């Protein structure tokens, strides 16, 4: 899961689409979807060449957190578009079986449904977990 794409792929927001030359915050320019998907494919291939199988990826680490040292805002709608328009097709064309998970964010947001029997197949971070004792 990347924390941010290269800054040349980032814009200030999706309305103005002005270049955003910072590692922190910004959004992925939709015009760069194809290029960014190629980064994923090349990284997976490079890892495979070293004997490391990549089981799954997510398009963005903590997609609502604009404040990390390297970060990018990427709503679930943006992630869905990126996967549908670029990442999924590039994986298929490359013959990759790597799974793509959507919305790799903190436990205290969208991953709290108690009635979700298949919760284990979705990515999450457990930073704000109030149910598990401190380790």
PDB file of C-alpha atoms in Angstrom:
ATOM      1  CA  UNK A   1       0.000   0.000   0.000  1.00  0.00           C
ATOM      2  CA  UNK A   2       1.618   3.264  -1.081  1.00  0.00           C
ATOM      3  CA  UNK A   3       1.523   6.378   1.055  1.00  0.00           C
ATOM      4  CA  UNK A   4       1.633   8.698  -1.952  1.00  0.00           C
ATOM      5  CA  UNK A   5       2.289   8.600  -5.683  1.00  0.00           C
ATOM      6  CA  UNK A   6       5.119  10.642  -7.182  1.00  0.00           C
ATOM      7  CA  UNK A   7       4.342  14.341  -6.775  1.00  0.00           C
ATOM      8  CA  UNK A   8       4.143  14.874 -10.535  1.00  0.00           C
ATOM      9  CA  UNK A   9       0.969  12.738 -10.473  1.00  0.00           C
ATOM     10  CA  UNK A  10      -0.714  14.851  -7.787  1.00  0.00           C
ATOM     11  CA  UNK A  11      -3.074  17.813  -8.036  1.00  0.00           C
ATOM     12  CA  UNK A  12      -4.426  20.218  -5.421  1.00  0.00           C
ATOM     13  CA  UNK A  13      -8.013  19.004  -5.925  1.00  0.00           C
ATOM     14  CA  UNK A  14     -10.146  17.365  -8.592  1.00  0.00           C
ATOM     15  CA  UNK A  15     -11.903  20.570  -9.655  1.00  0.00           C
ATOM     16  CA  UNK A  16      -8.944  22.867 -10.306  1.00  0.00           C
ATOM     17  CA  UNK A  17      -6.417  20.119 -11.174  1.00  0.00           C
ATOM     18  CA  UNK A  18      -3.502  22.422 -10.348  1.00  0.00           C
ATOM     19  CA  UNK A  19      -0.121  20.709  -9.853  1.00  0.00           C
ATOM     20  CA  UNK A  20       0.506  19.859  -6.199  1.00  0.00           C
ATOM     21  CA  UNK A  21       4.195  19.515  -5.523  1.00  0.00           C
ATOM     22  CA  UNK A  22       4.135  18.208  -1.976  1.00  0.00           C
ATOM     23  CA  UNK A  23       4.528  14.710  -0.571  1.00  0.00           C
ATOM     24  CA  UNK A  24       1.819  15.519   1.986  1.00  0.00           C
ATOM     25  CA  UNK A  25      -1.863  15.674   0.953  1.00  0.00           C
ATOM     26  CA  UNK A  26      -3.060  16.422  -2.602  1.00  0.00           C
ATOM     27  CA  UNK A  27      -5.048  14.062  -4.829  1.00  0.00           C
ATOM     28  CA  UNK A  28      -4.235  11.708  -7.688  1.00  0.00           C
ATOM     29  CA  UNK A  29      -4.725  13.394 -11.050  1.00  0.00           C
ATOM     30  CA  UNK A  30      -7.176  11.212 -13.019  1.00  0.00           C
ATOM     31  CA  UNK A  31      -5.014  11.877 -16.107  1.00  0.00           C
ATOM     32  CA  UNK A  32      -2.296   9.864 -14.322  1.00  0.00           C
ATOM     33  CA  UNK A  33      -4.401   6.783 -13.502  1.00  0.00           C
ATOM     34  CA  UNK A  34      -2.791   4.673 -16.222  1.00  0.00           C
ATOM     35  CA  UNK A  35       0.756   5.709 -15.315  1.00  0.00           C
ATOM     36  CA  UNK A  36       0.173   5.048 -11.626  1.00  0.00           C
ATOM     37  CA  UNK A  37      -1.280   1.613 -12.378  1.00  0.00           C
ATOM     38  CA  UNK A  38       1.917   0.795 -14.293  1.00  0.00           C
ATOM     39  CA  UNK A  39       3.884   1.624 -11.119  1.00  0.00           C
ATOM     40  CA  UNK A  40       1.895  -1.030  -9.251  1.00  0.00           C
ATOM     41  CA  UNK A  41       2.465  -3.652 -11.956  1.00  0.00           C
ATOM     42  CA  UNK A  42       6.197  -2.932 -12.160  1.00  0.00           C
ATOM     43  CA  UNK A  43       6.572  -3.027  -8.371  1.00  0.00           C
ATOM     44  CA  UNK A  44       4.759  -6.369  -8.123  1.00  0.00           C
ATOM     45  CA  UNK A  45       6.893  -7.800 -10.937  1.00  0.00           C
ATOM     46  CA  UNK A  46      10.096  -6.531  -9.291  1.00  0.00           C
ATOM     47  CA  UNK A  47       9.100  -8.132  -5.995  1.00  0.00           C
ATOM     48  CA  UNK A  48       8.275 -11.417  -7.767  1.00  0.00           C
ATOM     49  CA  UNK A  49      11.735 -11.392  -9.368  1.00  0.00           C
ATOM     50  CA  UNK A  50      13.167 -11.294  -5.845  1.00  0.00           C
ATOM     51  CA  UNK A  51      11.007 -14.241  -4.773  1.00  0.00           C
ATOM     52  CA  UNK A  52       8.399 -12.186  -2.917  1.00  0.00           C
ATOM     53  CA  UNK A  53       4.779 -12.883  -3.854  1.00  0.00           C
ATOM     54  CA  UNK A  54       2.468  -9.924  -3.330  1.00  0.00           C
ATOM     55  CA  UNK A  55      -0.916 -11.274  -2.255  1.00  0.00           C
ATOM     56  CA  UNK A  56      -2.821  -7.988  -2.270  1.00  0.00           C
ATOM     57  CA  UNK A  57      -2.544  -4.221  -2.605  1.00  0.00           C
ATOM     58  CA  UNK A  58      -4.680  -1.221  -1.764  1.00  0.00           C
ATOM     59  CA  UNK A  59      -4.536   1.967  -3.843  1.00  0.00           C
ATOM     60  CA  UNK A  60      -3.763   4.273  -0.907  1.00  0.00           C
ATOM     61  CA  UNK A  61      -2.665   4.004   2.712  1.00  0.00           C
ATOM     62  CA  UNK A  62      -5.048   5.830   5.058  1.00  0.00           C
ATOM     63  CA  UNK A  63      -6.825   7.625   2.214  1.00  0.00           C
ATOM     64  CA  UNK A  64      -8.542  10.241   4.393  1.00  0.00           C
ATOM     65  CA  UNK A  65      -5.378  11.218   6.279  1.00  0.00           C
ATOM     66  CA  UNK A  66      -3.817  14.260   4.630  1.00  0.00           C
ATOM     67  CA  UNK A  67      -1.297  14.806   7.414  1.00  0.00           C
ATOM     68  CA  UNK A  68       1.296  12.030   7.251  1.00  0.00           C
ATOM     69  CA  UNK A  69       4.825  12.814   6.165  1.00  0.00           C
ATOM     70  CA  UNK A  70       3.831  11.275   2.851  1.00  0.00           C
ATOM     71  CA  UNK A  71       0.122  11.116   2.158  1.00  0.00           C
ATOM     72  CA  UNK A  72      -2.651  11.667  -0.328  1.00  0.00           C
ATOM     73  CA  UNK A  73      -6.396  12.123   0.025  1.00  0.00           C
ATOM     74  CA  UNK A  74      -8.269   9.504  -1.998  1.00  0.00           C
ATOM     75  CA  UNK A  75     -11.994   9.002  -1.371  1.00  0.00           C
ATOM     76  CA  UNK A  76     -13.538   5.593  -1.897  1.00  0.00           C
ATOM     77  CA  UNK A  77     -15.119   6.980  -5.080  1.00  0.00           C
ATOM     78  CA  UNK A  78     -11.686   7.984  -6.406  1.00  0.00           C
ATOM     79  CA  UNK A  79     -10.243   4.609  -5.457  1.00  0.00           C
ATOM     80  CA  UNK A  80     -13.130   2.850  -7.169  1.00  0.00           C
ATOM     81  CA  UNK A  81     -12.579   4.858 -10.372  1.00  0.00           C
ATOM     82  CA  UNK A  82      -8.813   4.227 -10.298  1.00  0.00           C
ATOM     83  CA  UNK A  83      -9.336   0.482  -9.851  1.00  0.00           C
ATOM     84  CA  UNK A  84     -12.061   0.254 -12.497  1.00  0.00           C
ATOM     85  CA  UNK A  85     -10.384   2.454 -15.119  1.00  0.00           C
ATOM     86  CA  UNK A  86      -6.719   1.588 -14.657  1.00  0.00           C
ATOM     87  CA  UNK A  87      -5.466  -0.722 -11.908  1.00  0.00           C
ATOM     88  CA  UNK A  88      -7.817  -3.647 -12.544  1.00  0.00           C
ATOM     89  CA  UNK A  89      -7.339  -3.611 -16.325  1.00  0.00           C
ATOM     90  CA  UNK A  90      -3.532  -3.287 -15.971  1.00  0.00           C
ATOM     91  CA  UNK A  91      -3.455  -6.253 -13.572  1.00  0.00           C
ATOM     92  CA  UNK A  92      -5.556  -8.340 -15.963  1.00  0.00           C
ATOM     93  CA  UNK A  93      -3.387  -7.397 -18.958  1.00  0.00           C
ATOM     94  CA  UNK A  94      -0.236  -8.291 -16.979  1.00  0.00           C
ATOM     95  CA  UNK A  95      -1.767 -11.620 -15.917  1.00  0.00           C
ATOM     96  CA  UNK A  96      -1.512 -10.734 -12.221  1.00  0.00           C
ATOM     97  CA  UNK A  97      -3.641 -12.539  -9.653  1.00  0.00           C
ATOM     98  CA  UNK A  98      -2.830  -9.979  -6.968  1.00  0.00           C
ATOM     99  CA  UNK A  99      -5.975  -8.970  -5.095  1.00  0.00           C
ATOM    100  CA  UNK A 100      -6.968  -5.319  -4.899  1.00  0.00           C
ATOM    101  CA  UNK A 101      -8.606  -4.119  -1.711  1.00  0.00           C
ATOM    102  CA  UNK A 102     -10.438  -0.820  -1.454  1.00  0.00           C
ATOM    103  CA  UNK A 103     -10.324   1.698   1.379  1.00  0.00           C
ATOM    104  CA  UNK A 104      -7.424   0.755   3.658  1.00  0.00           C
ATOM    105  CA  UNK A 105      -8.229   3.102   6.502  1.00  0.00           C
ATOM    106  CA  UNK A 106      -8.516   3.168  10.278  1.00  0.00           C
ATOM    107  CA  UNK A 107     -10.693   0.841  12.331  1.00  0.00           C
ATOM    108  CA  UNK A 108     -12.753   3.714  13.721  1.00  0.00           C
ATOM    109  CA  UNK A 109     -14.298   4.633  10.361  1.00  0.00           C
ATOM    110  CA  UNK A 110     -16.046   2.172   8.038  1.00  0.00           C
ATOM    111  CA  UNK A 111     -14.994  -1.155   9.518  1.00  0.00           C
ATOM    112  CA  UNK A 112     -17.228  -1.350  12.579  1.00  0.00           C
ATOM    113  CA  UNK A 113     -20.209  -3.384  11.397  1.00  0.00           C
ATOM    114  CA  UNK A 114     -20.635  -6.124  13.958  1.00  0.00           C
ATOM    115  CA  UNK A 115     -22.927  -8.100  11.682  1.00  0.00           C
ATOM    116  CA  UNK A 116     -20.360  -8.383   8.888  1.00  0.00           C
ATOM    117  CA  UNK A 117     -19.486 -12.087   8.921  1.00  0.00           C
ATOM    118  CA  UNK A 118     -16.750 -11.727   6.314  1.00  0.00           C
ATOM    119  CA  UNK A 119     -14.965  -8.754   7.928  1.00  0.00           C
ATOM    120  CA  UNK A 120     -11.640 -10.606   7.816  1.00  0.00           C
ATOM    121  CA  UNK A 121     -11.302 -10.151   4.073  1.00  0.00           C
ATOM    122  CA  UNK A 122     -11.165  -6.351   4.262  1.00  0.00           C
ATOM    123  CA  UNK A 123      -8.081  -4.262   5.106  1.00  0.00           C
ATOM    124  CA  UNK A 124      -8.067  -2.017   8.147  1.00  0.00           C
ATOM    125  CA  UNK A 125      -5.824  -0.312  10.684  1.00  0.00           C
ATOM    126  CA  UNK A 126      -6.568  -0.755  14.372  1.00  0.00           C
ATOM    127  CA  UNK A 127      -5.309   2.572  15.755  1.00  0.00           C
ATOM    128  CA  UNK A 128      -8.486   3.484  17.624  1.00  0.00           C
ATOM    129  CA  UNK A 129      -9.667   0.029  18.671  1.00  0.00           C
ATOM    130  CA  UNK A 130     -11.448   0.281  22.029  1.00  0.00           C
ATOM    131  CA  UNK A 131     -12.311  -3.419  22.216  1.00  0.00           C
ATOM    132  CA  UNK A 132      -8.868  -5.036  22.127  1.00  0.00           C
ATOM    133  CA  UNK A 133      -6.629  -4.678  25.206  1.00  0.00           C
ATOM    134  CA  UNK A 134      -3.293  -2.904  24.761  1.00  0.00           C
ATOM    135  CA  UNK A 135      -0.494  -5.231  23.775  1.00  0.00           C
TER     136      UNK A 135
END
